[in-house]
Coordinates of C-alpha atoms and ligand atoms in Angstrom, one line a residue:
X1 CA 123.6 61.3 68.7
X2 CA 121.8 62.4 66.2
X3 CA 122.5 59.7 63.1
X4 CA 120.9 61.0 60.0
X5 CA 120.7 58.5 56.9
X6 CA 118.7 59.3 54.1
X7 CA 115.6 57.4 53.6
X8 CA 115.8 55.6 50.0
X9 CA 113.4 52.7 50.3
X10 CA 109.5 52.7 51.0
X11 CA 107.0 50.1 52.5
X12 CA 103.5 49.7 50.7
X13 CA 101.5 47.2 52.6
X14 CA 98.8 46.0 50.5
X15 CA 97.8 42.7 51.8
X16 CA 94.8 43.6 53.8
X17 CA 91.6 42.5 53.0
X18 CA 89.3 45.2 52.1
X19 CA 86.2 44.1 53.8
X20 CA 84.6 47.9 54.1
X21 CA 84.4 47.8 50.2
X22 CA 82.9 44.7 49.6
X23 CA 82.0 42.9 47.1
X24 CA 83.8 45.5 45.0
X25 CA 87.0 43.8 46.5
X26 CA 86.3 40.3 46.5
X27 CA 88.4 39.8 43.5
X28 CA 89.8 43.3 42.7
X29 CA 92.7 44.5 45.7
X30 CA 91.5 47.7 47.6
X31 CA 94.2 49.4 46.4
X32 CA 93.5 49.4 42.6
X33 CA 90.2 51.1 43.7
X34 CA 90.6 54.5 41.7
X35 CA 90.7 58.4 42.9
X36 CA 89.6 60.2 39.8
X37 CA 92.3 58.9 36.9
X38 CA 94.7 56.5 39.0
X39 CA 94.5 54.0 41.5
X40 CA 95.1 54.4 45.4
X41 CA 98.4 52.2 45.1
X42 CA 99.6 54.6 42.4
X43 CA 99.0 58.1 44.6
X44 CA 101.1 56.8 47.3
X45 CA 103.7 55.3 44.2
X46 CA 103.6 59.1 42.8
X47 CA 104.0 60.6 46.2
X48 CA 107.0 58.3 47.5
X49 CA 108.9 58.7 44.3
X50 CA 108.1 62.7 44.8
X51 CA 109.8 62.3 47.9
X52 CA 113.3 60.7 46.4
X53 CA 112.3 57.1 47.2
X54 CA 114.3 54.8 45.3
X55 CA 113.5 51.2 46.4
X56 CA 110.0 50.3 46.0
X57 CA 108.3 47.7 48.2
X58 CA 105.2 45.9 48.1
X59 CA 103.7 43.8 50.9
X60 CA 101.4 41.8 48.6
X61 CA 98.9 38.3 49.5
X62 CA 96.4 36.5 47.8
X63 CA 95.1 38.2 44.7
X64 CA 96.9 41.1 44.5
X65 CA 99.0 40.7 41.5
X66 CA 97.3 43.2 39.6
X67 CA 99.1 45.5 42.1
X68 CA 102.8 44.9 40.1
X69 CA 101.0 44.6 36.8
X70 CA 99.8 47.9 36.8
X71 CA 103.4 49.0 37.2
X72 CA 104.6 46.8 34.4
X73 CA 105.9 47.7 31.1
X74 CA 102.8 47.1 28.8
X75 CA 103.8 47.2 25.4
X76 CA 100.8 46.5 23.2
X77 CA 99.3 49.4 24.8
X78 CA 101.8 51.8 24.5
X79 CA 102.2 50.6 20.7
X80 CA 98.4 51.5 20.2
X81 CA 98.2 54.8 22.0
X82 CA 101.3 55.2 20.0
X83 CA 100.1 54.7 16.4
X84 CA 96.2 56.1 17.2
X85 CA 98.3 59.6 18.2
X86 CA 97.4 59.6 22.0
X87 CA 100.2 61.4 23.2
X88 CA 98.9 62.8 26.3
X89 CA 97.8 59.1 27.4
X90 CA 100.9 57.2 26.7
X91 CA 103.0 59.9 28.9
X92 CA 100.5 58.9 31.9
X93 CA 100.6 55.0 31.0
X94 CA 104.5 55.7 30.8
X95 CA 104.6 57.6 34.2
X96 CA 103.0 54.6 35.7
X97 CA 105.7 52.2 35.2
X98 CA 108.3 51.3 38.0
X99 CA 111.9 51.3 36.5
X100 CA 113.5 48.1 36.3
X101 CA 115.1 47.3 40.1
X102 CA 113.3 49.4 42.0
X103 CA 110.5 47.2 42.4
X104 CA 110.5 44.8 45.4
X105 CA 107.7 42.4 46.7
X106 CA 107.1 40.1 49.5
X107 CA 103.9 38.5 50.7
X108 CA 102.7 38.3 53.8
X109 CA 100.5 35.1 53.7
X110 CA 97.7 36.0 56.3
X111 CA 96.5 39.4 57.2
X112 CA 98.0 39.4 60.7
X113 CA 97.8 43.1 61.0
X114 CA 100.0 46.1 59.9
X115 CA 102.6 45.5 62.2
X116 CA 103.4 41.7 60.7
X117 CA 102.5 43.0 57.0
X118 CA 105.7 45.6 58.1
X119 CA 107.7 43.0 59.9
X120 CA 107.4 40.8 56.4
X121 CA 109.8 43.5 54.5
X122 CA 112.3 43.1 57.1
X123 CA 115.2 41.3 54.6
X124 CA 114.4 43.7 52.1
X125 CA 114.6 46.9 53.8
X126 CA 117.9 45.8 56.1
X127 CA 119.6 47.8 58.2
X128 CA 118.5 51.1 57.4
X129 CA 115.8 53.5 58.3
X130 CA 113.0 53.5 55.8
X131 CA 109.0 54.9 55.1
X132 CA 105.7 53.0 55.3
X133 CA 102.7 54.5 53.3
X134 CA 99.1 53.3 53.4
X135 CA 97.4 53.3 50.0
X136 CA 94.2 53.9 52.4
X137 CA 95.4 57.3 53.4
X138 CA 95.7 60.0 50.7
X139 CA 97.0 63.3 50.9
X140 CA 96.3 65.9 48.3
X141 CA 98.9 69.0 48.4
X142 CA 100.9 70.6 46.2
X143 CA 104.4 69.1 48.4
X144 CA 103.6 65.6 49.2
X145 CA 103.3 64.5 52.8
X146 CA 106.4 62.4 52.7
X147 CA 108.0 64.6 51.4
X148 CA 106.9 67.1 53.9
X149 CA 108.1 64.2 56.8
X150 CA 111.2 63.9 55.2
X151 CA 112.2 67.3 55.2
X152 CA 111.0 67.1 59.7
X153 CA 113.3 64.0 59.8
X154 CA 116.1 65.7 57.9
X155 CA 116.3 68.7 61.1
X156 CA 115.2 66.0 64.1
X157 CA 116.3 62.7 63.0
X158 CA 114.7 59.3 64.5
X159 CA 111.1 58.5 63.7
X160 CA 108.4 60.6 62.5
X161 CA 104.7 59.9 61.9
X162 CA 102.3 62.2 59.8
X163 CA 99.0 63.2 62.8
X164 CA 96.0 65.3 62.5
X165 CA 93.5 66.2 64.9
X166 CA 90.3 63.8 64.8
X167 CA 86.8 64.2 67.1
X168 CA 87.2 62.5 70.8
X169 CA 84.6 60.1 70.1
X170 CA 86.8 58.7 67.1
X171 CA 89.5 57.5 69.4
X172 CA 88.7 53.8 69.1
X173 CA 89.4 53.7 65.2
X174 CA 93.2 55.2 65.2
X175 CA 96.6 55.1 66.4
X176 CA 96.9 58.2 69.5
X177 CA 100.1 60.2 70.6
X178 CA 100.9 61.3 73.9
X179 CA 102.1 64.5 73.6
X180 CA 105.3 65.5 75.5
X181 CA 106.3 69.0 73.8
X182 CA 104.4 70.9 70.9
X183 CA 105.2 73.6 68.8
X184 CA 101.7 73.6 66.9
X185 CA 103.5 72.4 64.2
X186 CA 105.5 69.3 65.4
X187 CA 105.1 67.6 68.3
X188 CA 107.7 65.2 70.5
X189 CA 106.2 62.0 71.5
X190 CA 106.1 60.4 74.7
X191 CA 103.8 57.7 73.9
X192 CA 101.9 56.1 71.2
X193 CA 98.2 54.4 72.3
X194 CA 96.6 51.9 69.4
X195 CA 92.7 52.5 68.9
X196 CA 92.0 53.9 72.7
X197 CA 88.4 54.2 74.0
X198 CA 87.9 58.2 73.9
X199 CA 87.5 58.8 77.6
X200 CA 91.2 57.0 78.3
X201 CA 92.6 58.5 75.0
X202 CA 96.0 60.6 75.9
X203 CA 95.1 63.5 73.3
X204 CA 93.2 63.2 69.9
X205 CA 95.8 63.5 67.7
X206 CA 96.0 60.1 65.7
X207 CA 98.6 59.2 62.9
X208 CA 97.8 58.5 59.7
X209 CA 99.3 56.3 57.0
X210 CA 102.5 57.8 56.9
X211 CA 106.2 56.7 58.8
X212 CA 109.4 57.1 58.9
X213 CA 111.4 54.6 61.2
X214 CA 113.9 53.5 62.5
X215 CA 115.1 49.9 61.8
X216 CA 114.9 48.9 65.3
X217 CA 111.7 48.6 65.1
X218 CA 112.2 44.8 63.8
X219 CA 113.6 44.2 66.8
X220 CA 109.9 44.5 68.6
X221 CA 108.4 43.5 65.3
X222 CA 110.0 40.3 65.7
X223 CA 107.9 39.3 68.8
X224 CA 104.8 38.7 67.1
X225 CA 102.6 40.1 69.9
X226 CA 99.3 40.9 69.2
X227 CA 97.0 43.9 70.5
X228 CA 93.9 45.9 69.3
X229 CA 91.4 43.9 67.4
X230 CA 94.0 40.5 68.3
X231 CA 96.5 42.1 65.5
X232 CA 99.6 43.0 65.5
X233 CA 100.4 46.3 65.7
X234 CA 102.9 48.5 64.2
X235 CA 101.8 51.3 66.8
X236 CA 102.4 48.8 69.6
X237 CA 105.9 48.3 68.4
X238 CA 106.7 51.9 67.6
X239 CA 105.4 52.3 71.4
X240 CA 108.4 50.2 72.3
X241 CA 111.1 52.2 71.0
X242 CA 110.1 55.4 72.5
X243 CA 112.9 56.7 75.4
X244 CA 115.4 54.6 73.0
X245 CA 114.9 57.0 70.2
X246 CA 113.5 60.2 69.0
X247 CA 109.8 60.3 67.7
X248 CA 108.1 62.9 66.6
X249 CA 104.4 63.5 64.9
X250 CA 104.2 65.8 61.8
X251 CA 100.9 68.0 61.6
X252 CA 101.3 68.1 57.5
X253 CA 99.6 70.3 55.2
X254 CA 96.9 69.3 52.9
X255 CA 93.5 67.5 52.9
X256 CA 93.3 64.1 54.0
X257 CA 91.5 61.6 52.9
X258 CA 90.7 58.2 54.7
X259 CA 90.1 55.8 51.4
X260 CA 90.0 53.1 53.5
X261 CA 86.3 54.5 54.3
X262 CA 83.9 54.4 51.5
X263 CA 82.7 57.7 52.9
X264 CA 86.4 59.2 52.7
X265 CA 86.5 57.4 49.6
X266 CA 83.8 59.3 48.1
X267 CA 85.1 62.8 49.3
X268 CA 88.6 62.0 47.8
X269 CA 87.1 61.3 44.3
X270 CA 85.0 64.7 44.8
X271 CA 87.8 66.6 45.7
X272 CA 90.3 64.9 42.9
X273 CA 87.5 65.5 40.4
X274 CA 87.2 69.3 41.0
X275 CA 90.8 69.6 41.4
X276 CA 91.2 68.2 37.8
X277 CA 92.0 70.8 35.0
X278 CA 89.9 68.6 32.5
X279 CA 86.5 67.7 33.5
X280 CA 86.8 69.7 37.7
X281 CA 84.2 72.3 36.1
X282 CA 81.5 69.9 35.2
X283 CA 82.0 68.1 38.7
X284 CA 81.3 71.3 40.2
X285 CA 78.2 71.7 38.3
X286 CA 77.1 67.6 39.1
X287 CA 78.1 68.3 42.7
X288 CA 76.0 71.5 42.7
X289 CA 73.4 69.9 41.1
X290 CA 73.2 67.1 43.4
X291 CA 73.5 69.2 46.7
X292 CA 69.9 70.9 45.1
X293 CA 68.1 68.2 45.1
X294 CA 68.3 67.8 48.8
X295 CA 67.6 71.3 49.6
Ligands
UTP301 P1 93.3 48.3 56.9 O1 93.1 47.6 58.1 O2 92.7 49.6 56.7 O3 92.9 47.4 55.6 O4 94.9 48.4 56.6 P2 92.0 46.2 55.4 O5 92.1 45.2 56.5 O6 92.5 45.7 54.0 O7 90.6 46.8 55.2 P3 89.2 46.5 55.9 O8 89.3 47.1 57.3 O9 89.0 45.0 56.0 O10 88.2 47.2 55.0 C1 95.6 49.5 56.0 C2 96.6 49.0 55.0 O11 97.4 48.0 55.5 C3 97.3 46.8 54.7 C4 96.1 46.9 53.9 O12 96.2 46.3 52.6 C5 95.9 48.4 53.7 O13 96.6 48.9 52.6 N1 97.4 45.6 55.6 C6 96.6 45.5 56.7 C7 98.2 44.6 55.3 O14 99.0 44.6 54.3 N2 98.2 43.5 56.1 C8 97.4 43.4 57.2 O15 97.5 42.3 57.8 C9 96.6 44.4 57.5

């Protein structure tokens, strides 16, 4: 059986803490932290609506509001940008707003972990099968990575992940397949491993921030166990429904950035900066010029 239903709403979990960024995040959400000209929150945004998302929704806690206002309509802005002439900007401020309805949110009141921050978007995303993006993990290519995942589940069905290759001795800080069959390209997965010491690792291919699933996945949601690091896992769960359904891991194109990392953090803001018709030039030349001084 291979049921095929079109994946129209998203997951953004955004309730996590932010601890590796502190104190920058004591008061601001992680996810507003900014890659060159938007925030993290708003590259995922911008690559789920790529992808034909329709339905929008936020896992959201204590603090985060700013995450839905930056979405908002601001008028007093737009009227200024609009009288100074500042066409350019009001397009982007425009282009950062979430049509009305498509904007969903729910909290999940203490960081239990990605798999309860999930499990809290349960009502809203029903009986259908649906995406989960991290704002942590950033993907810059020319056809997003959902999109990319999309077009995998559209020929396979079930569940697919997004993987890449890491270093054995990184193991312990990522989700890890276990490879049945692959094609260099996609792989079929026979099990899923959260955060594994590298010598009992089944491969070292980890997923990053990017799903498509299955509803069922509630169903083992809904159990509220608890695994690596005493959280609950979404890997654990996804575990679960492997042999009852197809999964699959999607080696995508394009650099990767971990944001949740202030080093990866860094790189991404490098890499957005000289990818940036306006000022990726003069980055090059700071970068350069930087790189000298430790030669
Ligand atoms: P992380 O574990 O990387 O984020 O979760 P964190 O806990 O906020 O960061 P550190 O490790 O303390 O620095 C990845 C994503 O999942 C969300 C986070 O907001 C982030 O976008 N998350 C994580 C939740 O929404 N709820 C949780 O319980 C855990």
């Amino acid at each position: 059986m291979n049921d095929i239903r079109p994946i129209r709403k998203a997951v953004f979990p955004v309730a996590g803490l932010g601890t590796r960024f502190l104190p920058a995040t004591k008061v601001m959400p992680k996810e507003m932290l900014p890659i060159n000209d938007r925030p993290l929150i708003q590259h995922v945004f911008e690559e789920a609506r790529e992808a034909g998302i329709e339905e929008f929704i936020f896992v959201t806690g204590r603090y985060k509001e700013m995450l839905e206002e930056h979405f908002d309509f601001q008028p007093e802005l737009e009227q200024t940008l609009e009288a100074r002439g500042k066409t350019d900007m009001l397009q982007k401020v425009r282009d950062s707003e979430i049509p009305a309805g498509r904007l969903f949110l729910t909290r999940q009141p203490r960081p239990l972990g990605l798999g309860h921050a999930v499990w809290c978007a349960k009502k809203l995303v029903g009986d259908e099968p649906f995406a989960v993006l991290l704002p942590d993990d950033i993907i810059q290519n020319p056809t997003g990575c959902l999109q990319q995942m999309i077009e995998t589940y559209n020929e396979k069905g079930g569940n697919v992940v997004a993987v890449k290759n890491i270093a054995r001795e990184d193991t312990g800080k990522y989700g890890i397949l276990d490879i049945d069959k692959d094609d260099g390209h996609t792989v079929s997965v026979k099990g899923l491993v959260e955060k594994p010491e590298p010598a009992k690792a089944p491969s070292t291919l980890s997923i990053i921030g990017r799903y498509i699933l299955q509803p069922e996945v509630f169903e083992y949601l809904d159990a509220f166990e608890t695994g690596a690091g005493n959280e609950i896992q979404l890997t654990d769960a996804m575990a679960r429904l492997l042999g009852r359904q197809q999964f699959h891991g999607l080696r995508f194109d394009g650099n990767h950035f971990d944001c949740g990392s202030r080093l990866g953090f860094i790189e991404a803001n490098i890499a957005y900066g000289l990818a940036d018709l306006d000022i990726g030039a003069d980055v090059e030349k700071i970068v350069r010029g930087h790189a000298g001084n430790f030669e």
